[in-house]
mmCIF file of C-alpha atoms and ligand atoms in Angstrom:
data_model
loop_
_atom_site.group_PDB
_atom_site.id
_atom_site.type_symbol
_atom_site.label_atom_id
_atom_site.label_comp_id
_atom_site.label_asym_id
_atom_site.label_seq_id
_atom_site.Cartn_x
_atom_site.Cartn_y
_atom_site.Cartn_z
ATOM 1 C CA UNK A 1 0.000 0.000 0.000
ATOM 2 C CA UNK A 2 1.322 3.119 -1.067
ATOM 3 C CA UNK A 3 1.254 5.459 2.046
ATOM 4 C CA UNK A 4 0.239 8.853 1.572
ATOM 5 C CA UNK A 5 -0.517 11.060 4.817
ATOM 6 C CA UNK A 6 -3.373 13.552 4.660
ATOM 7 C CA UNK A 7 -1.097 15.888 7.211
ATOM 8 C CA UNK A 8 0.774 16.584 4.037
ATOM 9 C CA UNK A 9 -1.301 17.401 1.433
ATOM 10 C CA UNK A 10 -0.965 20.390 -0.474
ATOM 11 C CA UNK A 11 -3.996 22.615 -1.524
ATOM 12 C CA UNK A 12 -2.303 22.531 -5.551
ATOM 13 C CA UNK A 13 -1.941 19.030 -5.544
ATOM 14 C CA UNK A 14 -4.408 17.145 -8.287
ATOM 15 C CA UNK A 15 -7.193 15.726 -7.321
ATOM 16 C CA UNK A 16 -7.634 11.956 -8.668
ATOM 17 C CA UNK A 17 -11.106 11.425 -10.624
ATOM 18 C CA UNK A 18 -11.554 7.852 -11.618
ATOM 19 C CA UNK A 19 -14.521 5.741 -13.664
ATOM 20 C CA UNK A 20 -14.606 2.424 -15.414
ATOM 21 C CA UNK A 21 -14.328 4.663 -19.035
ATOM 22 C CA UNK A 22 -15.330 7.909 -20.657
ATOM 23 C CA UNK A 23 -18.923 8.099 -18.371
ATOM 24 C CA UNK A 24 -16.834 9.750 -15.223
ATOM 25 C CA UNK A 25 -16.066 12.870 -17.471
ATOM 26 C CA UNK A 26 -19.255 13.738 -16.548
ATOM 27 C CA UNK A 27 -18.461 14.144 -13.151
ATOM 28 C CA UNK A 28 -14.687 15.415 -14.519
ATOM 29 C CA UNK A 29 -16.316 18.144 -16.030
ATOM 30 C CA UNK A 30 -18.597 19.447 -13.837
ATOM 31 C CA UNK A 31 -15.358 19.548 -11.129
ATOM 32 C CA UNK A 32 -14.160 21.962 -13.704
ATOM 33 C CA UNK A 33 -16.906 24.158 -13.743
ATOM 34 C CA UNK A 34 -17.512 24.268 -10.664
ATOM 35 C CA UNK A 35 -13.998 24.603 -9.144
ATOM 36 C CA UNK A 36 -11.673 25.852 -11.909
ATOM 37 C CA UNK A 37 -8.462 26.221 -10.431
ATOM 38 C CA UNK A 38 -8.027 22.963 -9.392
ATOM 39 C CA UNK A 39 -5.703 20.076 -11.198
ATOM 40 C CA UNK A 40 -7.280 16.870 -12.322
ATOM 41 C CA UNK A 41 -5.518 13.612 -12.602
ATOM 42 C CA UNK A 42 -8.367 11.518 -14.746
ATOM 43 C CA UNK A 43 -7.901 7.884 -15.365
ATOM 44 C CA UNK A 44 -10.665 5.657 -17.056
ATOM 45 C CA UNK A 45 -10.120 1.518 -17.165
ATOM 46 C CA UNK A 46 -11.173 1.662 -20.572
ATOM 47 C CA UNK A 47 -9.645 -2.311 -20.881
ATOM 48 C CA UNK A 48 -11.847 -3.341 -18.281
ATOM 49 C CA UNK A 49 -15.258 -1.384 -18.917
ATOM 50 C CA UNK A 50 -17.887 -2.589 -17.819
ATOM 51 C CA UNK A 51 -17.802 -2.677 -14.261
ATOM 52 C CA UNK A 52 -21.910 -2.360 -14.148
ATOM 53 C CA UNK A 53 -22.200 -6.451 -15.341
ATOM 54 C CA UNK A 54 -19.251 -7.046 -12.638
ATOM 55 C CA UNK A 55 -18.554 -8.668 -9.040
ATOM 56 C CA UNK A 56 -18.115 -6.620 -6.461
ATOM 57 C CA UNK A 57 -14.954 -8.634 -5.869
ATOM 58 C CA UNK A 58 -13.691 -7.513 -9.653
ATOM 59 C CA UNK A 59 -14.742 -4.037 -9.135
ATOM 60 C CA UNK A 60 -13.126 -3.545 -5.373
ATOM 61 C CA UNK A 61 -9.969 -5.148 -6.962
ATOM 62 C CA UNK A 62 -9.895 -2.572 -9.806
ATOM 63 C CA UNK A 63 -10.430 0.333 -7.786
ATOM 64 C CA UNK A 64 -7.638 -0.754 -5.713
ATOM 65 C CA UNK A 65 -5.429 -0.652 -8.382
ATOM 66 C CA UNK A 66 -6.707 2.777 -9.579
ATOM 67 C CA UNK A 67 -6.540 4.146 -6.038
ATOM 68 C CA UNK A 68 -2.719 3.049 -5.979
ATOM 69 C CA UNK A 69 -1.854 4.748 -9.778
ATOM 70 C CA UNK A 70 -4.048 7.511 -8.549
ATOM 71 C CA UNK A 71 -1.969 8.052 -4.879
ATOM 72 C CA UNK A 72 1.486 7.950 -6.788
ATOM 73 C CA UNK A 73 -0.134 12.398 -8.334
ATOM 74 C CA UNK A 74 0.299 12.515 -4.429
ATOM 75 C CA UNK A 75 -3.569 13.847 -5.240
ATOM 76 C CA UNK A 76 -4.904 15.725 -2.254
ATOM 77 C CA UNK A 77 -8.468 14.074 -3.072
ATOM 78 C CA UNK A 78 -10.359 10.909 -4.647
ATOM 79 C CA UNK A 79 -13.368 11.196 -6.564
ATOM 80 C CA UNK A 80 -15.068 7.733 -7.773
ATOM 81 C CA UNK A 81 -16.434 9.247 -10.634
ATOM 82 C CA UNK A 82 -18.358 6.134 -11.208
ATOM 83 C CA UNK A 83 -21.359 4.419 -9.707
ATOM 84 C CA UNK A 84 -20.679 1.109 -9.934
ATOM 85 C CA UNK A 85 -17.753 1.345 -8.076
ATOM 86 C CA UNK A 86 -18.933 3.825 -5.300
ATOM 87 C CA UNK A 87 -21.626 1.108 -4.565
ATOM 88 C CA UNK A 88 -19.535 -1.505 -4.320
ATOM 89 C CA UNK A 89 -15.489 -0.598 -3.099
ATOM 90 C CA UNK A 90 -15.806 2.895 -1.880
ATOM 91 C CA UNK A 91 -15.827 1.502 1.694
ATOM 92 C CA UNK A 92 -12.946 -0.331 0.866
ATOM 93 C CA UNK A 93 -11.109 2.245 -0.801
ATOM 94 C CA UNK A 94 -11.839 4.950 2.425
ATOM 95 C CA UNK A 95 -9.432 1.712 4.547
ATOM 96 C CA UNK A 96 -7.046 1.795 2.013
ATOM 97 C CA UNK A 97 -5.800 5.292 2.700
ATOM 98 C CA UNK A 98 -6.250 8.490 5.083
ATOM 99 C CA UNK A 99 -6.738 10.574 1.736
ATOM 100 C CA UNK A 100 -10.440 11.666 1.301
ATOM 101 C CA UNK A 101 -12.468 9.888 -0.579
ATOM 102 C CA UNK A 102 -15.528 10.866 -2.358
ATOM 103 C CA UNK A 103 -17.859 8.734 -4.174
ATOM 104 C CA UNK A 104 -21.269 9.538 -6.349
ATOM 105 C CA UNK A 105 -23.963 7.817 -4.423
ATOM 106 C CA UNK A 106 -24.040 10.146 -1.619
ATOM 107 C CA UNK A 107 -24.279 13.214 -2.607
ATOM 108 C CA UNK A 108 -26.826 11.913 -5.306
ATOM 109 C CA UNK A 109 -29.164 10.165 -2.267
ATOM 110 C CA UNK A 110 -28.642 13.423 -0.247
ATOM 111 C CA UNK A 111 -30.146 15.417 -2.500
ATOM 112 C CA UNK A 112 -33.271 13.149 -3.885
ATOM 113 C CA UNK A 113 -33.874 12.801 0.361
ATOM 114 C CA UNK A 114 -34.180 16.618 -0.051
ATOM 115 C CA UNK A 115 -35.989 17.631 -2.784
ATOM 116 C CA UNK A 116 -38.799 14.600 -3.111
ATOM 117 C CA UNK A 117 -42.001 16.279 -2.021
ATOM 118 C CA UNK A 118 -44.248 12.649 -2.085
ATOM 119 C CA UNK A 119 -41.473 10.193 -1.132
ATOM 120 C CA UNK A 120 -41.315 8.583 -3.967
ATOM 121 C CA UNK A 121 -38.021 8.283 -5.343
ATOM 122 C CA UNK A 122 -36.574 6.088 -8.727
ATOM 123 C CA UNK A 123 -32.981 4.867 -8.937
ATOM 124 C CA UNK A 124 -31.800 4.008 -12.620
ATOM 125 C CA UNK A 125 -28.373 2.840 -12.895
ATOM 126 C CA UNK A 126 -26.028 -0.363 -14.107
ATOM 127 C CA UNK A 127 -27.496 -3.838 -13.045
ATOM 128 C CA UNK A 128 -24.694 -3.800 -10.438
ATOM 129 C CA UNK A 129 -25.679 -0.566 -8.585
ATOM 130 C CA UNK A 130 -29.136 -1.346 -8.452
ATOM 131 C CA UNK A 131 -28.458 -4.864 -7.079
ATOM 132 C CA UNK A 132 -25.993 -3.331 -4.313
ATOM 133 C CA UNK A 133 -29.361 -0.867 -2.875
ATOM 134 C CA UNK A 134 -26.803 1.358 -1.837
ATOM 135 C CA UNK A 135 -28.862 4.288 -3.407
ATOM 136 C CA UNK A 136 -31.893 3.019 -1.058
ATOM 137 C CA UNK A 137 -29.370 2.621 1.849
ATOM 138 C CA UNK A 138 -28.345 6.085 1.958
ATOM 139 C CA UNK A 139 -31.359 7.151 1.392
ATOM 140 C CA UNK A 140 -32.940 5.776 4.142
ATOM 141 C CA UNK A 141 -30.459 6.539 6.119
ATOM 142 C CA UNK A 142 -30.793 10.531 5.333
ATOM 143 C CA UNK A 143 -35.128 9.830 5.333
ATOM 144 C CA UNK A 144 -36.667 6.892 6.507
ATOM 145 C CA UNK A 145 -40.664 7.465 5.357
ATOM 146 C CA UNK A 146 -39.286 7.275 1.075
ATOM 147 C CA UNK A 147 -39.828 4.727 -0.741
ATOM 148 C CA UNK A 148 -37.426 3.755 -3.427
ATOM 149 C CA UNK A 149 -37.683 2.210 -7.151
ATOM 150 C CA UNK A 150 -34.566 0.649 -8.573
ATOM 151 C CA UNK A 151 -34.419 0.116 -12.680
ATOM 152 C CA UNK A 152 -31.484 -0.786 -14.241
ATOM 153 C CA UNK A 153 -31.048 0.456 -17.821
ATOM 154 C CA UNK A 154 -28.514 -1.834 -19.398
ATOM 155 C CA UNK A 155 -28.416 -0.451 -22.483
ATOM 156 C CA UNK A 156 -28.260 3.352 -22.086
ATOM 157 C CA UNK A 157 -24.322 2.900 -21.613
ATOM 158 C CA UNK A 158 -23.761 1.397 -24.995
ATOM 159 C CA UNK A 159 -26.192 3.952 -26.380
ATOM 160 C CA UNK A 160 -24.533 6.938 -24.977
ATOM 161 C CA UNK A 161 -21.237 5.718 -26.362
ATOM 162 C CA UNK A 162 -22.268 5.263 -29.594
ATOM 163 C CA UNK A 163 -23.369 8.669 -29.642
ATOM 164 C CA UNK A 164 -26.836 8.346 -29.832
ATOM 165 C CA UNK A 165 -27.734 10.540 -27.541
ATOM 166 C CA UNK A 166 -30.455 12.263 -29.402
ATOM 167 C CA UNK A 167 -32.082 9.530 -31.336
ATOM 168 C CA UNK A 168 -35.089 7.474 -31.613
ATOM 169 C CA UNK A 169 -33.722 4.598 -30.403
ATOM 170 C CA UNK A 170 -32.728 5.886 -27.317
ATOM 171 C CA UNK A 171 -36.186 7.572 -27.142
ATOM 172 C CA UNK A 172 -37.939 4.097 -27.295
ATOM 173 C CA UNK A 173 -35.382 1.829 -25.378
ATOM 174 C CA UNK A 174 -35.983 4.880 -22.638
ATOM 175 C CA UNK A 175 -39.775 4.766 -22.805
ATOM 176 C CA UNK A 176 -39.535 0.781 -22.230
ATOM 177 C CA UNK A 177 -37.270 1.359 -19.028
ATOM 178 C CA UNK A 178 -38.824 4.237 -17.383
ATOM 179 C CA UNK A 179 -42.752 3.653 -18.200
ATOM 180 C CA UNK A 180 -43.127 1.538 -14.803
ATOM 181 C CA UNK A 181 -41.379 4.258 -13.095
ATOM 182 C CA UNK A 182 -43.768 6.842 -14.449
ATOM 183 C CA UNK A 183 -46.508 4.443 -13.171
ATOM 184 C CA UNK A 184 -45.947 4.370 -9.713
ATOM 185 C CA UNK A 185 -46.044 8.419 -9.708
ATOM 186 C CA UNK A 186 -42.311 9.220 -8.884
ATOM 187 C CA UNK A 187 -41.324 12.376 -8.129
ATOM 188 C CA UNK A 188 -37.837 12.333 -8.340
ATOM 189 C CA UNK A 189 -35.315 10.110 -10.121
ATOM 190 C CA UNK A 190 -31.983 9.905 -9.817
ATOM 191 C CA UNK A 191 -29.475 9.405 -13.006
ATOM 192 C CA UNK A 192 -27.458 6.937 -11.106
ATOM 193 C CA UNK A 193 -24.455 6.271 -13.833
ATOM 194 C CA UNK A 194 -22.269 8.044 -15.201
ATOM 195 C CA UNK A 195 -23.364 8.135 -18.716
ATOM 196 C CA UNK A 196 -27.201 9.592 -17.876
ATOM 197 C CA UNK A 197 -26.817 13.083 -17.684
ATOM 198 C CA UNK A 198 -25.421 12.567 -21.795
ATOM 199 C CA UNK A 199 -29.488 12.014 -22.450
ATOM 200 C CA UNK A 200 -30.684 14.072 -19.476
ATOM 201 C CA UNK A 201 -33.085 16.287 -22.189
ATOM 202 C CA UNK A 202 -34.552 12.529 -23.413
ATOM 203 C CA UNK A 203 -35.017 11.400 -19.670
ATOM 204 C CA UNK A 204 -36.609 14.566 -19.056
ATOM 205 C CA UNK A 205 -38.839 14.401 -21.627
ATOM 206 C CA UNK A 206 -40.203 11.326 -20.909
ATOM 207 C CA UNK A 207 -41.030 11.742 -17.162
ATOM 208 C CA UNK A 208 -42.481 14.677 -17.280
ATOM 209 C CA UNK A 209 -41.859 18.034 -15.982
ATOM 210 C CA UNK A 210 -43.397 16.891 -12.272
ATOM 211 C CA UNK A 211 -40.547 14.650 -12.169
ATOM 212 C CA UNK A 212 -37.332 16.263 -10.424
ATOM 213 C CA UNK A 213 -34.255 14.457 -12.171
ATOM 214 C CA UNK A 214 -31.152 14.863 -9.824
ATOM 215 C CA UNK A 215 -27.236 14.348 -11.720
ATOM 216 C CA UNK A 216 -25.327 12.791 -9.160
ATOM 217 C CA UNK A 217 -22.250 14.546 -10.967
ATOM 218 C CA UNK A 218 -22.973 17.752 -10.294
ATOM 219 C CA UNK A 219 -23.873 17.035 -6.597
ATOM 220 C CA UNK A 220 -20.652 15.349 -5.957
ATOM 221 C CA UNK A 221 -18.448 18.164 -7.540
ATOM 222 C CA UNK A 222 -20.468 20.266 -5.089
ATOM 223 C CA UNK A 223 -19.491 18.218 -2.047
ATOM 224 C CA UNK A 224 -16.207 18.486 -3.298
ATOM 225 C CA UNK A 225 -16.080 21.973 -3.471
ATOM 226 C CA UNK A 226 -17.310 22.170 0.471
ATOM 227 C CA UNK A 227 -14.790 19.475 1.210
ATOM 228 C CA UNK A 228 -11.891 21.356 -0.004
ATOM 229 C CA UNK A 229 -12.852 24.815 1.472
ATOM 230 C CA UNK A 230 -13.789 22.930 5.120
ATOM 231 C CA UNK A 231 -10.282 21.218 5.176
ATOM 232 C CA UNK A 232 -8.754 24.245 3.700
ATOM 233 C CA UNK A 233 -7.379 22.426 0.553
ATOM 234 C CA UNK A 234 -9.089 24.323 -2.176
ATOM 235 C CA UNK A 235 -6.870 25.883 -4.933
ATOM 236 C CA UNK A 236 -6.489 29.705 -4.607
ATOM 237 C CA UNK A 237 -3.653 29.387 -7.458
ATOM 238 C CA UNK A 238 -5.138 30.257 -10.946
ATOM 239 C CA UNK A 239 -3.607 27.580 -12.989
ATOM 240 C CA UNK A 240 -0.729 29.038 -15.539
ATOM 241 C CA UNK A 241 -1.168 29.148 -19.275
ATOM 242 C CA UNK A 242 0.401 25.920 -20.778
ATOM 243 C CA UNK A 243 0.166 23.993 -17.172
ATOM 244 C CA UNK A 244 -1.036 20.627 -17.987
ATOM 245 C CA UNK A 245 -3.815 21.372 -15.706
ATOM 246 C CA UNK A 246 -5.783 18.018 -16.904
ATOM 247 C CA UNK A 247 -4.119 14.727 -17.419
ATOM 248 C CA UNK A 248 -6.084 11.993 -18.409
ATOM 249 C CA UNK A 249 -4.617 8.638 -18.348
ATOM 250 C CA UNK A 250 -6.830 5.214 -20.042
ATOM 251 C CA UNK A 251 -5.667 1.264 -19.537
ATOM 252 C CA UNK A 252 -6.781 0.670 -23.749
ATOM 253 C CA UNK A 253 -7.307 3.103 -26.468
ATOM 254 C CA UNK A 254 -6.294 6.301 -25.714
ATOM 255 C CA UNK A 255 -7.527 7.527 -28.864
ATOM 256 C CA UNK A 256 -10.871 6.723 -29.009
ATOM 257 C CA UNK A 257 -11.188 8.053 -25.346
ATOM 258 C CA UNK A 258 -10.039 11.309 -26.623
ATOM 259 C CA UNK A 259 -12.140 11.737 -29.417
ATOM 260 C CA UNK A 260 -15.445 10.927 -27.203
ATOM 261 C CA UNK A 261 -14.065 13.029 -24.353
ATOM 262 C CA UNK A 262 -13.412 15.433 -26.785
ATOM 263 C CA UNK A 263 -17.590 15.724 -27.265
ATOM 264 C CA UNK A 264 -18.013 15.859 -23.724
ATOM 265 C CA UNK A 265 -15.520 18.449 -22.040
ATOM 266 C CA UNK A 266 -15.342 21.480 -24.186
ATOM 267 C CA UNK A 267 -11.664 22.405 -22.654
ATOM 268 C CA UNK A 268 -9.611 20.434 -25.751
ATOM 269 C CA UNK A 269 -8.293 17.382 -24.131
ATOM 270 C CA UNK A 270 -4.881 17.614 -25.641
ATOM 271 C CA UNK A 271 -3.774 14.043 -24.967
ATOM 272 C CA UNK A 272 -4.924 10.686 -23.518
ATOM 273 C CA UNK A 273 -1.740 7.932 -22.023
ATOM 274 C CA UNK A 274 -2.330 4.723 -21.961
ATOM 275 C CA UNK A 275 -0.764 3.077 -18.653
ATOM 276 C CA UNK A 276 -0.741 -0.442 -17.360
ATOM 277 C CA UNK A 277 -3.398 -0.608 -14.722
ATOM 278 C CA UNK A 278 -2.481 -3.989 -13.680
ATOM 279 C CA UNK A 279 1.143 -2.927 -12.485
ATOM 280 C CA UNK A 280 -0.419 -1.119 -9.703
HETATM 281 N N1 LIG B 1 -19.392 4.121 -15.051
HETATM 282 C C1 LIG B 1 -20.423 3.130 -14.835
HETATM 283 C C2 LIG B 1 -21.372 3.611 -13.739
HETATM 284 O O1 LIG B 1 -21.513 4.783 -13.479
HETATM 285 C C3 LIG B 1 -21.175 2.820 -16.119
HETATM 286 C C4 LIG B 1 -20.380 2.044 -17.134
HETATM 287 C C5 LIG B 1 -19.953 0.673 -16.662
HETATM 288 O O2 LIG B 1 -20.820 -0.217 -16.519
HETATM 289 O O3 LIG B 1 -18.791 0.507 -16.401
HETATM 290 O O4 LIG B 1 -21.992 2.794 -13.094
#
């Protein structure tokens, strides 16, 4: 275990953002909008993707891996960008080192507790989150009188990544998965995977404006934000023209990840490496 005290940590070190692929840069990029001047040290186990069909064994293993290429930035924070994994290794990962670290699911769950107004609350995420119920754990935990729906939606991944984001096909896979959800008079849903808010507008559409959809992304780069100011690590350096101020780092096809991340985060993602995750 690579050993990395949190006494140390410097308020312009990176902070490490990882997913199972491209989905995370969702969460990447709204950690760029949202705090600007800090770093980001992005890696996405583009070999391995999925984790949503996974083990949690696989997927704890993998993080581990990430979480030890990710300490060697000496990053000053973790984000698991993705959902699978924050269902299944976060807790793991948070024994594995004295760095914070933040995943999705709880700042997601903290704000659908808020916000729901009948208690009615949908989940849709991988097959793997939705079996964990770690959405409906920290829910319940935050407001014990909701009542949560879990629907995993298997195929918007491979939809998103094939671009389809604003297509037919997508329209009618999405009215098959979230028709039962719109039956049983939600009020909120969460987009519980990283690739979701890509077809937020098509979601949106279909459940109606009385449905509140919450982006986990943005609600985790806003916990991050407060994390960083309460432990006094937030970056009051305005990063320097030409600093490599985003490095992204893949385990397979560092081209292809550019090109789609390229569509996603409008900043020019200059280069992608590809590293050997399994070393770590
Ligand atoms: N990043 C994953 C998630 O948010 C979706 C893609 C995958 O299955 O690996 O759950």
């Amino acid at each position: 275990m690579i050993q990395q005290s949190s006494s140390v940590l410097q308020k312009n070190a990176p902070i490490g953002v990882f997913d199972s692929g491209v989905g995370g840069l969702t969460v990447a990029r709204e950690i760029m909008r949202q705090i600007p001047n800090e770093k980001i040290i992005y890696f996405g186990d583009t070999a391995r993707v999925p984790y949503g069909s996974k083990s949690k064994e696989t997927v704890t293993r993998f993080s581990k891996q990430i979480l030890r290429f990710l300490q060697s930035y000496q990053v000053k924070t973790i984000v698991v960008a993705c959902n699978t994994a924050s269902a299944y290794a976060l807790e793991e990962l948070e024994k594995e080192t004295d760095i914070p670290v933040i995943g999705v699911l709880k700042p997601g769950a903290k704000t659908a507790a808020e916000v729901t107004k009948n208690g009615r609350i949908g989940v849709i995420a991988t097959e793997a989150t939705i079996g964990s119920q770690m959405y409906s754990k920290y829910i319940k935990e935050l407001n014990k009188q909701v009542t949560i729906y879990g629907k995993a939606c298997p195929l918007f991944v491979p939809l998103v990544e094939e671009g389809l984001w604003q297509d037919p096909v997508t329209d009618e896979i999405a009215k098959r998965y979230l028709t039962e959800l719109i039956d049983i008079d939600i009020d909120t849903l969460i987009l519980g995977c990283t690739h979701y808010p890509l077809i937020r507008s098509t979601l949106g559409r279909i459940m109606g404006d009385n449905v509140t959809l919450v982006n986990p992304a943005y609600e985790t780069a806003r916990e991050l934000k407060e994390l960083l100011i309460s432990k006094n690590l937030l970056n009051d350096e305005v990063p320097k023209l030409g600093e490599n101020q985003y490095q992204f780092y893949v385990s397979d096809g560092a081209d292809k990840f550019k090109t789609f991340a390229n569509s996603i985060i409008k900043y020019g993602i200059l280069s992608a490496k590809t590293i050997n995750i399994e070393q770590y």
